[in-house]
Short mmCIF file of C-alpha atoms in Angstrom, two decimals:
data_model
loop_
_atom_site.label_atom_id
_atom_site.label_comp_id
_atom_site.label_asym_id
_atom_site.label_seq_id
_atom_site.Cartn_x
_atom_site.Cartn_y
_atom_site.Cartn_z
CA UNK A 925 45.23 -8.68 84.82
CA UNK A 926 45.56 -12.36 84.09
CA UNK A 927 49.16 -13.43 83.94
CA UNK A 928 50.19 -15.91 81.33
CA UNK A 929 51.22 -19.32 82.44
CA UNK A 930 53.87 -20.47 80.03
CA UNK A 931 55.63 -23.78 80.13
CA UNK A 932 59.33 -23.05 80.12
CA UNK A 933 60.80 -26.53 80.05
CA UNK A 934 60.96 -26.84 76.27
CA UNK A 935 62.57 -23.47 75.67
CA UNK A 936 66.17 -23.19 74.60
CA UNK A 937 68.59 -21.10 76.58
CA UNK A 938 71.46 -18.86 75.56
CA UNK A 939 74.90 -19.19 77.20
CA UNK A 940 73.92 -16.24 79.42
CA UNK A 941 70.75 -17.81 80.91
CA UNK A 942 72.30 -18.37 84.35
CA UNK A 943 73.64 -14.82 84.42
CA UNK A 944 70.22 -13.40 83.50
CA UNK A 945 68.62 -15.25 86.40
CA UNK A 946 71.36 -14.18 88.77
CA UNK A 947 70.71 -10.57 87.73
CA UNK A 948 67.03 -11.00 88.56
CA UNK A 949 65.74 -10.99 84.99
CA UNK A 950 62.14 -11.79 84.20
CA UNK A 951 62.45 -14.54 81.61
CA UNK A 952 59.87 -14.92 78.85
CA UNK A 953 59.55 -17.20 75.86
CA UNK A 954 60.74 -15.57 72.65
CA UNK A 955 61.35 -17.38 69.36
CA UNK A 956 61.74 -20.66 71.20
CA UNK A 957 64.18 -19.29 73.77
CA UNK A 958 63.85 -18.25 77.39
CA UNK A 959 64.96 -14.63 77.16
CA UNK A 960 65.15 -11.73 79.63
CA UNK A 961 62.35 -9.24 78.92
CA UNK A 962 63.58 -6.98 81.71
CA UNK A 963 65.79 -6.84 84.77
CA UNK A 964 64.76 -5.37 88.14
CA UNK A 965 65.45 -1.80 86.92
CA UNK A 966 62.51 -2.14 84.52
CA UNK A 967 61.98 -1.44 80.83
CA UNK A 968 61.71 2.33 81.23
CA UNK A 969 65.00 2.68 83.16
CA UNK A 970 66.80 0.22 80.86
CA UNK A 971 65.60 2.09 77.79
CA UNK A 972 66.65 5.48 79.12
CA UNK A 973 70.00 4.14 80.29
CA UNK A 974 70.74 2.89 76.78
CA UNK A 975 70.24 6.41 75.43
CA UNK A 976 72.38 7.93 78.21
CA UNK A 977 75.07 5.34 79.01
CA UNK A 978 75.62 1.80 77.81
CA UNK A 979 73.19 -1.11 77.83
CA UNK A 980 74.15 -4.75 77.37
CA UNK A 981 71.68 -6.99 75.54
CA UNK A 982 71.93 -10.74 75.05
CA UNK A 983 70.92 -11.44 71.47
CA UNK A 984 72.46 -14.90 71.30
CA UNK A 985 69.14 -16.32 70.16
CA UNK A 986 69.75 -14.78 66.76
CA UNK A 987 71.11 -16.99 64.02
CA UNK A 988 74.77 -16.64 63.11
CA UNK A 989 76.26 -18.30 60.06
CA UNK A 990 79.11 -18.08 57.61
CA UNK A 991 79.33 -18.55 53.88
CA UNK A 992 82.68 -19.47 52.39
CA UNK A 993 84.04 -20.77 49.13
CA UNK A 994 87.47 -22.15 48.32
CA UNK A 995 87.15 -20.76 44.78
CA UNK A 996 86.68 -17.20 46.05
CA UNK A 997 84.24 -15.28 48.20
CA UNK A 998 82.62 -13.75 45.07
CA UNK A 999 80.96 -17.09 44.44
CA UNK A 1000 79.42 -17.06 47.92
CA UNK A 1001 78.30 -13.45 47.42
CA UNK A 1002 76.80 -14.31 44.03
CA UNK A 1003 74.97 -17.27 45.57
CA UNK A 1004 73.50 -15.08 48.31
CA UNK A 1005 72.42 -12.51 45.72
CA UNK A 1006 70.09 -15.14 44.27
CA UNK A 1007 68.04 -14.79 47.48
CA UNK A 1008 68.32 -11.09 48.32
CA UNK A 1009 68.02 -7.78 46.47
CA UNK A 1010 70.99 -6.41 48.41
CA UNK A 1011 74.28 -5.68 46.70
CA UNK A 1012 76.44 -8.38 48.30
CA UNK A 1013 79.07 -8.51 45.56
CA UNK A 1014 79.75 -4.83 46.09
CA UNK A 1015 80.17 -5.16 49.85
CA UNK A 1016 83.72 -4.26 50.75
CA UNK A 1017 85.83 -6.20 53.27
CA UNK A 1018 85.17 -5.04 56.82
CA UNK A 1019 81.73 -3.71 55.92
CA UNK A 1020 78.28 -4.84 56.93
CA UNK A 1021 74.98 -4.33 55.15
CA UNK A 1022 71.30 -4.64 56.03
CA UNK A 1023 69.58 -7.00 53.62
CA UNK A 1024 66.26 -8.70 52.97
CA UNK A 1025 65.50 -12.24 51.96
CA UNK A 1026 62.67 -11.94 49.46
CA UNK A 1027 60.27 -14.51 48.07
CA UNK A 1028 59.22 -15.00 44.46
CA UNK A 1029 55.99 -13.08 45.15
CA UNK A 1030 57.99 -10.10 46.42
CA UNK A 1031 57.26 -10.56 50.11
CA UNK A 1032 59.95 -10.31 52.78
CA UNK A 1033 61.01 -13.67 54.18
CA UNK A 1034 63.42 -12.15 56.69
CA UNK A 1035 65.76 -9.25 57.26
CA UNK A 1036 69.38 -9.91 58.15
CA UNK A 1037 72.89 -8.51 58.32
CA UNK A 1038 75.66 -9.62 55.99
CA UNK A 1039 79.32 -8.82 56.59
CA UNK A 1040 82.29 -9.27 54.29
CA UNK A 1041 85.09 -10.84 56.34
CA UNK A 1042 87.49 -11.25 53.41
CA UNK A 1043 91.13 -11.09 54.42
CA UNK A 1044 90.40 -12.42 57.90
CA UNK A 1045 93.02 -14.51 59.65
CA UNK A 1046 90.15 -16.91 60.31
CA UNK A 1047 89.43 -17.30 56.61
CA UNK A 1048 87.52 -15.36 53.97
CA UNK A 1049 83.81 -15.55 54.64
CA UNK A 1050 80.51 -13.77 54.62
CA UNK A 1051 79.18 -13.52 58.17
CA UNK A 1052 75.39 -13.58 58.48
CA UNK A 1053 73.11 -12.66 61.38
CA UNK A 1054 69.44 -13.55 60.91
CA UNK A 1055 66.38 -13.32 63.13
CA UNK A 1056 65.93 -15.95 65.84
CA UNK A 1057 62.38 -16.69 64.74
CA UNK A 1058 63.52 -17.25 61.14
CA UNK A 1059 66.91 -18.88 61.47
CA UNK A 1060 65.79 -22.42 60.72
CA UNK A 1061 63.92 -21.19 57.64
CA UNK A 1062 66.67 -18.86 56.47
CA UNK A 1063 69.57 -21.25 56.77
CA UNK A 1064 67.58 -23.99 55.06
CA UNK A 1065 66.71 -21.62 52.22
CA UNK A 1066 70.25 -20.34 51.89
CA UNK A 1067 71.75 -23.82 52.13
CA UNK A 1068 69.42 -25.12 49.43
CA UNK A 1069 70.40 -22.32 47.04
CA UNK A 1070 74.16 -22.81 47.24
CA UNK A 1071 76.10 -24.14 44.26
CA UNK A 1072 78.74 -26.81 44.79
CA UNK A 1073 81.80 -25.32 46.48
CA UNK A 1074 79.97 -22.68 48.52
CA UNK A 1075 79.62 -23.78 52.10
CA UNK A 1076 77.21 -22.59 54.80
CA UNK A 1077 78.37 -23.11 58.36
CA UNK A 1078 75.91 -22.31 61.13
CA UNK A 1079 77.58 -20.87 64.18
CA UNK A 1080 75.39 -22.10 67.00
CA UNK A 1081 78.62 -22.26 69.01
CA UNK A 1082 78.75 -18.48 69.19
CA UNK A 1083 76.91 -16.03 71.40
CA UNK A 1084 75.94 -12.51 70.34
CA UNK A 1085 75.95 -9.51 72.66
CA UNK A 1086 74.85 -5.98 71.83
CA UNK A 1087 76.49 -3.14 73.73
CA UNK A 1088 74.51 -0.04 72.86
CA UNK A 1089 74.55 3.59 73.82
CA UNK A 1090 76.79 6.65 73.86
CA UNK A 1091 78.95 4.98 76.53
CA UNK A 1092 79.47 1.77 74.55
CA UNK A 1093 82.71 2.70 72.79
CA UNK A 1094 84.26 3.96 76.02
CA UNK A 1095 83.26 0.81 77.87
CA UNK A 1096 84.78 -1.42 75.21
CA UNK A 1097 87.99 0.64 75.24
CA UNK A 1098 88.21 0.32 79.03
CA UNK A 1099 87.65 -3.42 78.87
CA UNK A 1100 90.29 -3.97 76.20
CA UNK A 1101 92.72 -1.01 76.09
CA UNK A 1102 94.85 -2.71 73.42
CA UNK A 1103 91.79 -2.81 71.13
CA UNK A 1104 90.75 0.77 71.91
CA UNK A 1105 92.23 2.38 68.75
CA UNK A 1106 90.60 -0.18 66.48
CA UNK A 1107 87.28 0.24 68.28
CA UNK A 1108 87.49 4.04 68.08
CA UNK A 1109 88.22 3.94 64.35
CA UNK A 1110 85.42 1.55 63.50
CA UNK A 1111 82.68 3.45 61.63
CA UNK A 1112 78.96 2.67 61.66
CA UNK A 1113 78.42 -0.63 59.82
CA UNK A 1114 82.12 -1.40 59.99
CA UNK A 1115 83.20 -4.82 61.25
CA UNK A 1116 86.48 -6.12 62.55
CA UNK A 1117 87.78 -9.24 64.24
CA UNK A 1118 89.44 -8.30 67.50
CA UNK A 1119 90.84 -9.82 70.62
CA UNK A 1120 88.96 -8.19 73.49
CA UNK A 1121 90.86 -9.26 76.56
CA UNK A 1122 90.78 -13.08 76.42
CA UNK A 1123 88.03 -13.26 73.82
CA UNK A 1124 88.30 -13.52 70.04
CA UNK A 1125 85.37 -11.43 68.89
CA UNK A 1126 83.71 -10.29 65.70
CA UNK A 1127 82.87 -6.68 66.49
CA UNK A 1128 80.42 -4.76 64.35
CA UNK A 1129 79.53 -1.12 64.93
CA UNK A 1130 75.81 -1.49 64.55
CA UNK A 1131 72.73 -2.25 66.54
CA UNK A 1132 69.00 -2.06 66.88
CA UNK A 1133 68.55 0.95 69.14
CA UNK A 1134 69.43 4.00 67.00
CA UNK A 1135 72.41 4.65 69.27
CA UNK A 1136 76.09 4.21 68.65
CA UNK A 1137 77.08 0.74 69.74
CA UNK A 1138 78.39 -2.68 68.91
CA UNK A 1139 77.18 -6.16 68.21
CA UNK A 1140 79.82 -8.57 69.42
CA UNK A 1141 79.97 -12.23 68.43
CA UNK A 1142 81.98 -14.32 70.88
CA UNK A 1143 82.50 -18.04 71.50
CA UNK A 1144 79.54 -19.30 73.52
CA UNK A 1145 81.68 -20.71 76.33
CA UNK A 1146 83.35 -17.33 76.85
CA UNK A 1147 80.16 -15.27 76.66
CA UNK A 1148 79.31 -15.25 80.35
CA UNK A 1149 82.77 -14.13 81.45
CA UNK A 1150 82.80 -11.47 78.77
CA UNK A 1151 79.35 -10.22 79.79
CA UNK A 1152 80.38 -10.13 83.46
CA UNK A 1153 83.47 -8.11 82.58
CA UNK A 1154 81.33 -5.60 80.65
CA UNK A 1155 78.72 -5.36 83.41
CA UNK A 1156 81.47 -4.70 85.96
CA UNK A 1157 82.36 -1.47 84.13
CA UNK A 1158 80.84 1.77 85.39
CA UNK A 1159 77.93 2.90 83.25
CA UNK A 1160 77.12 -0.53 81.76
CA UNK A 1161 73.77 -2.05 82.78
CA UNK A 1162 71.89 -5.06 81.45
CA UNK A 1163 68.81 -4.44 79.33
CA UNK A 1164 66.18 -6.90 78.15
CA UNK A 1165 64.00 -7.49 75.14
CA UNK A 1166 61.41 -5.01 76.39
CA UNK A 1167 63.81 -2.09 76.18
CA UNK A 1168 65.22 -3.46 72.94
CA UNK A 1169 61.73 -3.27 71.45
CA UNK A 1170 60.92 0.27 72.62
CA UNK A 1171 64.37 1.46 71.52
CA UNK A 1172 64.09 0.03 68.02
CA UNK A 1173 60.55 1.35 67.66
CA UNK A 1174 61.68 4.88 68.52
CA UNK A 1175 64.52 4.39 66.03
CA UNK A 1176 61.99 3.42 63.34
CA UNK A 1177 63.55 -0.01 62.81
CA UNK A 1178 61.41 -2.93 61.67
CA UNK A 1179 60.66 -6.03 63.69
CA UNK A 1180 60.31 -9.09 61.47
CA UNK A 1181 56.93 -10.75 61.93
CA UNK A 1182 55.35 -7.47 63.04
CA UNK A 1183 56.33 -4.68 60.65
CA UNK A 1184 57.53 -6.82 57.79
CA UNK A 1185 56.63 -10.35 56.73
CA UNK A 1186 55.99 -12.45 53.65
CA UNK A 1187 52.98 -10.29 52.71
CA UNK A 1188 54.85 -6.97 52.76
CA UNK A 1189 57.15 -5.94 49.95
CA UNK A 1190 60.39 -3.97 50.29
CA UNK A 1191 58.67 -1.02 48.59
CA UNK A 1192 55.66 -1.06 50.93
CA UNK A 1193 58.01 -1.42 53.90
CA UNK A 1194 60.00 1.66 52.80
CA UNK A 1195 63.14 -0.51 52.63
CA UNK A 1196 64.00 0.22 48.99
CA UNK A 1197 67.32 1.65 50.22
CA UNK A 1198 68.38 -1.92 51.06
CA UNK A 1199 68.11 -2.89 47.37
CA UNK A 1200 71.40 -2.44 45.53
CA UNK A 1201 71.42 0.02 42.61
CA UNK A 1202 72.84 -2.66 40.33
CA UNK A 1203 70.07 -5.02 41.42
CA UNK A 1204 67.50 -2.37 40.44
CA UNK A 1205 68.72 -2.39 36.89
CA UNK A 1206 69.26 -6.14 36.57
CA UNK A 1207 66.01 -7.09 38.39
CA UNK A 1208 67.57 -10.46 39.11
CA UNK A 1209 66.32 -11.17 42.64
CA UNK A 1210 63.29 -13.04 43.96
CA UNK A 1211 60.20 -10.86 43.77
CA UNK A 1212 61.83 -8.35 41.41
CA UNK A 1213 58.66 -8.17 39.33
CA UNK A 1214 56.56 -6.89 42.22
CA UNK A 1215 59.25 -4.49 43.40
CA UNK A 1216 59.68 -3.12 39.88
CA UNK A 1217 55.93 -2.64 39.41
CA UNK A 1218 55.52 -0.96 42.81
CA UNK A 1219 58.44 1.38 42.16
CA UNK A 1220 56.92 2.33 38.81
CA UNK A 1221 53.30 2.65 39.87
CA UNK A 1222 53.58 3.26 43.59
CA UNK A 1223 52.73 0.66 46.21
CA UNK A 1224 49.19 0.23 47.48
CA UNK A 1225 50.31 0.99 51.04
CA UNK A 1226 53.38 2.28 52.83
CA UNK A 1227 55.02 1.77 56.20
CA UNK A 1228 54.98 5.03 58.14
CA UNK A 1229 55.53 6.37 61.62
CA UNK A 1230 52.33 7.06 63.54
CA UNK A 1231 52.12 9.34 66.54
CA UNK A 1232 48.94 9.01 68.61
CA UNK A 1233 47.76 12.20 70.29
CA UNK A 1234 47.48 12.09 74.06
CA UNK A 1235 49.05 9.42 76.21
CA UNK A 1236 47.34 6.16 75.33
CA UNK A 1237 49.54 3.77 73.35
CA UNK A 1238 48.13 2.08 70.24
CA UNK A 1239 49.37 -1.50 70.02
CA UNK A 1240 50.03 -3.77 67.06
CA UNK A 1241 46.91 -4.67 65.01
CA UNK A 1242 45.12 -1.43 65.91
CA UNK A 1243 43.02 -0.51 62.86
CA UNK A 1244 43.99 2.79 61.26
CA UNK A 1245 41.28 4.94 59.70
CA UNK A 1246 41.27 8.11 57.70
CA UNK A 1247 40.71 11.01 60.06
CA UNK A 1248 36.99 11.61 60.46
CA UNK A 1249 35.77 14.77 58.76
CA UNK A 1250 33.26 15.26 61.53
CA UNK A 1251 32.03 12.73 64.00
CA UNK A 1252 31.98 9.97 61.41
CA UNK A 1253 34.68 7.36 61.44
CA UNK A 1254 36.58 7.14 58.20
CA UNK A 1255 37.27 4.03 56.17
CA UNK A 1256 39.93 1.65 57.42
CA UNK A 1257 43.11 2.46 55.51
CA UNK A 1258 45.66 0.40 57.39
CA UNK A 1259 46.90 -1.14 60.59
CA UNK A 1260 49.42 -0.45 63.33
CA UNK A 1261 52.17 -3.09 63.20
CA UNK A 1262 54.24 -1.96 66.22
CA UNK A 1263 53.12 0.41 68.92
CA UNK A 1264 53.82 1.30 72.46
CA UNK A 1265 55.18 3.96 74.71
CA UNK A 1266 58.42 5.67 73.75
CA UNK A 1267 60.27 6.56 76.95
CA UNK A 1268 62.65 8.92 75.11
CA UNK A 1269 59.92 10.28 72.83
CA UNK A 1270 57.93 10.95 76.00
CA UNK A 1271 54.70 9.56 74.66
CA UNK A 1272 53.07 6.88 72.56
CA UNK A 1273 54.75 5.97 69.27
CA UNK A 1274 53.80 3.48 66.60
CA UNK A 1275 54.41 2.40 63.06
CA UNK A 1276 52.19 0.69 60.59
CA UNK A 1277 50.88 0.61 57.07
CA UNK A 1278 48.53 3.17 55.55
CA UNK A 1279 47.17 3.65 52.05
CA UNK A 1280 49.70 5.51 49.92
CA UNK A 1281 47.43 8.56 49.60
CA UNK A 1282 47.47 8.95 53.39
CA UNK A 1283 51.20 8.35 53.91
CA UNK A 1284 52.50 11.93 53.85
CA UNK A 1285 53.95 13.26 57.11
CA UNK A 1286 51.33 15.06 59.13
CA UNK A 1287 48.34 13.33 57.56
CA UNK A 1288 45.68 13.07 60.29
CA UNK A 1289 44.58 9.55 61.16
CA UNK A 1290 42.18 7.93 63.59
CA UNK A 1291 43.17 4.83 65.53
CA UNK A 1292 40.52 2.46 66.73
CA UNK A 1293 41.71 1.71 70.27
CA UNK A 1294 39.49 -0.32 72.57
CA UNK A 1295 36.35 0.70 70.73
CA UNK A 1296 37.18 4.38 70.61
CA UNK A 1297 38.64 6.61 67.96
CA UNK A 1298 42.00 8.03 68.98
CA UNK A 1299 43.38 10.94 66.95
CA UNK A 1300 46.86 10.42 65.50
CA UNK A 1301 49.03 11.62 62.64
CA UNK A 1302 51.59 10.22 60.23
CA UNK A 1303 54.98 11.12 61.69
CA UNK A 1304 58.49 11.05 60.24
CA UNK A 1305 60.73 8.17 61.32
CA UNK A 1306 62.77 7.88 63.44
CA UNK A 1307 60.96 9.28 66.47
CA UNK A 1308 64.32 9.76 68.17
CA UNK A 1309 67.25 10.84 65.97
CA UNK A 1310 69.84 8.17 65.19
CA UNK A 1311 73.22 8.79 66.77
CA UNK A 1312 75.34 6.39 64.79
CA UNK A 1313 79.10 6.76 64.60
CA UNK A 1314 79.30 7.81 60.97
CA UNK A 1315 82.64 7.88 59.19
CA UNK A 1316 83.72 11.40 58.33
CA UNK A 1317 83.45 12.10 54.64
CA UNK B 35 38.39 0.46 110.93
CA UNK B 36 39.24 -0.01 107.27
CA UNK B 37 39.42 -3.59 106.12
CA UNK B 38 41.22 -4.62 102.92
CA UNK B 39 40.17 -7.49 100.73
CA UNK B 40 41.51 -8.72 97.40
CA UNK B 41 40.40 -10.21 94.10
CA UNK B 42 42.02 -13.01 92.13
CA UNK B 43 42.67 -10.38 89.45
CA UNK B 44 45.09 -8.65 91.82
CA UNK B 45 42.97 -5.73 92.89
CA UNK B 46 42.66 -4.55 96.46
CA UNK B 47 39.42 -3.23 97.93
CA UNK B 48 39.40 -1.20 101.12
CA UNK B 49 36.10 -0.42 102.82
CA UNK B 50 36.12 3.03 104.43
CA UNK B 51 32.83 4.11 106.05
CA UNK B 52 30.80 2.11 103.57
CA UNK B 53 32.71 3.37 100.52
CA UNK B 54 35.03 0.94 98.72
CA UNK B 55 38.43 2.22 97.56
CA UNK B 56 39.93 0.14 94.75
CA UNK B 57 43.48 -0.20 93.49
CA UNK B 58 45.87 -2.81 92.16
CA UNK B 59 48.23 -4.76 94.38
CA UNK B 60 51.98 -4.40 94.64
CA UNK B 61 52.24 -7.81 93.01
CA UNK B 62 50.16 -6.54 90.08
CA UNK B 63 52.12 -3.32 89.55
CA UNK B 64 55.34 -5.29 89.71
CA UNK B 65 54.09 -7.81 87.16
CA UNK B 66 52.88 -5.06 84.82
CA UNK B 67 56.05 -3.01 85.03
CA UNK B 68 56.28 0.74 84.43
CA UNK B 69 52.78 2.10 83.83
CA UNK B 70 52.46 4.76 81.15
CA UNK B 71 48.69 5.18 80.86
CA UNK B 72 45.68 4.73 83.11
CA UNK B 73 42.05 5.18 82.15
CA UNK B 74 39.51 5.27 84.96
CA UNK B 75 35.72 5.02 85.14
CA UNK B 76 33.91 8.34 85.46
CA UNK B 77 32.13 9.15 88.72
CA UNK B 78 28.44 8.33 88.49
CA UNK B 79 28.97 5.23 86.37
CA UNK B 80 27.21 2.10 87.57
CA UNK B 81 29.42 -0.95 87.30
CA UNK B 82 28.84 -4.67 87.67
CA UNK B 83 31.11 -7.12 89.45
CA UNK B 84 33.59 -8.52 86.92
CA UNK B 85 33.02 -5.75 84.38
CA UNK B 86 36.14 -4.22 82.78
CA UNK B 87 36.07 -0.66 84.11
CA UNK B 88 39.63 0.65 83.93
CA UNK B 89 42.62 0.19 81.66
CA UNK B 90 46.26 0.17 82.64
CA UNK B 91 49.01 0.20 80.07
CA UNK B 92 52.65 -0.50 80.75
CA UNK B 93 55.48 0.01 78.30
CA UNK B 94 54.78 -3.48 77.01
CA UNK B 95 51.08 -4.20 77.24
CA UNK B 96 47.55 -3.14 78.08
CA UNK B 97 45.49 -4.79 80.80
CA UNK B 98 41.94 -4.41 82.05
CA UNK B 99 41.01 -3.72 85.63
CA UNK B 100 37.71 -5.28 86.64
CA UNK B 101 35.06 -3.99 89.02
CA UNK B 102 35.49 -6.04 92.20
CA UNK B 103 31.97 -5.15 93.33
CA UNK B 104 28.66 -4.07 91.87
CA UNK B 105 27.76 -0.48 92.59
CA UNK B 106 28.26 3.14 91.62
CA UNK B 107 31.59 4.89 91.09
CA UNK B 108 31.76 8.06 93.21
CA UNK B 109 35.31 9.30 92.67
CA UNK B 110 38.34 8.60 90.52
CA UNK B 111 41.99 9.31 91.29
CA UNK B 112 42.93 11.88 88.65
CA UNK B 113 46.47 11.93 90.04
CA UNK B 114 47.27 8.54 88.49
CA UNK B 115 45.87 9.60 85.12
CA UNK B 116 48.35 12.49 85.23
CA UNK B 117 51.20 10.39 86.64
CA UNK B 118 50.67 6.65 86.00
CA UNK B 119 54.02 5.91 87.69
CA UNK B 120 52.35 6.76 91.02
CA UNK B 121 50.67 3.34 90.81
CA UNK B 122 54.12 1.71 90.64
CA UNK B 123 55.48 3.80 93.48
CA UNK B 124 52.50 3.70 95.84
CA UNK B 125 50.20 0.90 94.72
CA UNK B 126 48.24 0.59 97.97
CA UNK B 127 48.12 4.25 99.02
CA UNK B 128 48.48 7.24 96.65
CA UNK B 129 48.04 5.00 93.61
CA UNK B 130 44.40 4.10 94.31
CA UNK B 131 42.14 3.93 91.23
CA UNK B 132 38.56 4.82 92.19
CA UNK B 133 35.98 4.82 94.98
CA UNK B 134 32.57 3.20 94.70
CA UNK B 135 29.43 2.64 96.73
CA UNK B 136 28.74 -1.09 96.82
CA UNK B 137 25.18 -2.14 96.01
CA UNK B 138 25.44 -5.24 98.17
CA UNK B 139 27.80 -5.44 101.17
CA UNK B 140 27.89 -9.23 100.74
CA UNK B 141 30.00 -8.73 97.60
CA UNK B 142 32.78 -7.38 99.78
CA UNK B 143 32.60 -10.25 102.22
CA UNK B 144 33.00 -12.70 99.34
CA UNK B 145 36.41 -11.25 98.38
CA UNK B 146 39.72 -12.83 99.41
CA UNK B 147 41.24 -11.86 102.74
CA UNK B 148 44.95 -11.06 102.95
CA UNK B 149 45.90 -14.62 103.75
CA UNK B 150 43.85 -16.11 100.92
CA UNK B 151 45.26 -13.53 98.49
CA UNK B 152 48.82 -14.29 99.57
CA UNK B 153 48.14 -17.97 98.92
CA UNK B 154 46.67 -17.08 95.53
CA UNK B 155 49.82 -15.13 94.60
CA UNK B 156 51.98 -17.94 95.94
CA UNK B 157 50.16 -20.41 93.69
CA UNK B 158 51.34 -18.34 90.73
CA UNK B 159 47.89 -17.67 89.28
#
């Protein structure tokens, strides 16, 4: 039960650090930042509240940036397409897309969100949100790939809040009644620039929990007041990185550095849907050769959901074996990459990579947990159904 | 008269008529957060001081619980295997882990008293 002693003095803080401490958060180091892992309510309560009401997460550690080009946003989109297999040129104004940065060997260098903010009063631009742990790398890579005329502006001046849960839209409408119609109309993966009370915000209907909700980019100096206003609303409670992790795991969403990294390909990671159709005929993105070969021949391994039997969670790096025919332990066929307890699933949940032949739903597996073999099975993702606010067809 | 002692690993040990009852402290349950899984040693098992004998898992992480004494386990608290949250709610009463017969009473005397444990917690270790 040894507790880690971590020096905190060299960690960066978000604009909400003082508020987190005031709320009684337990701060932990994460991607170079002191971040709240939980508040006094605890991870379980915060997780369940997000699925029932509205939870406010500080994700200001993530990297925000903008690409612009005086000669037209298409040039910025084309430049970004040199680094990602996503269809950026086809992204319509006011829409956001999940995308991967891929390397020449076909590994995933990061996953990120790209938004087309063409037609904005604040100027035409592509708005990017990348992982905290990868932002230095990503922005350097993107910056180095830009042709003359396309400009990358990092937005370290902005904070990012995620308001997630079935109560999120109502809370935002209560906070800013004048913005309520625009908020209500915003579909999943839609983005709009809005004045929310006193704050000029970039509001995207997206998140990392599987619930309806918003990611809201606001000027750093206004973030604390904005967060306080949200937390003053009935049904809005703060939630930390612990709940964020269990929520995204139940939702089957990848964590960069755990479930995907430079060794995993988009095909292995079951993220082929993030590759644009046009890109799959042109094969003009980094790592296209590997992706093309794996699509044609099948990848060696696949990311799948894994549900352990019983109550014991299987954590990341747990070896996965083929289910033993009898008492014998099967060969190692993969590894858990994220695992824990799913408060909404009501039991342990995990994801990881298994050999392609063992990747079908229901395939029995054995997890090697603390020297023992724990029965498990390949399970469909997500563990908890997504409840996104889809636009009506 | 039951006397309670503590380990630096945040376990409490209460001696009741020569049998030691073992659990984790309120400080420990608070640091771990919501427990979702507990695995306990089976009665009859002989354990050695410092040996990892139980596992507690919270939403976030797994931790070992070490035998605070050398001896033989005589009973485990099945209630916390069924309902791990009982450890969070009642760490020093209903959330006990197991009972054991110490091989050497001197092991108990070597544990921290309440004051020394409080100082240990205060020091942040």
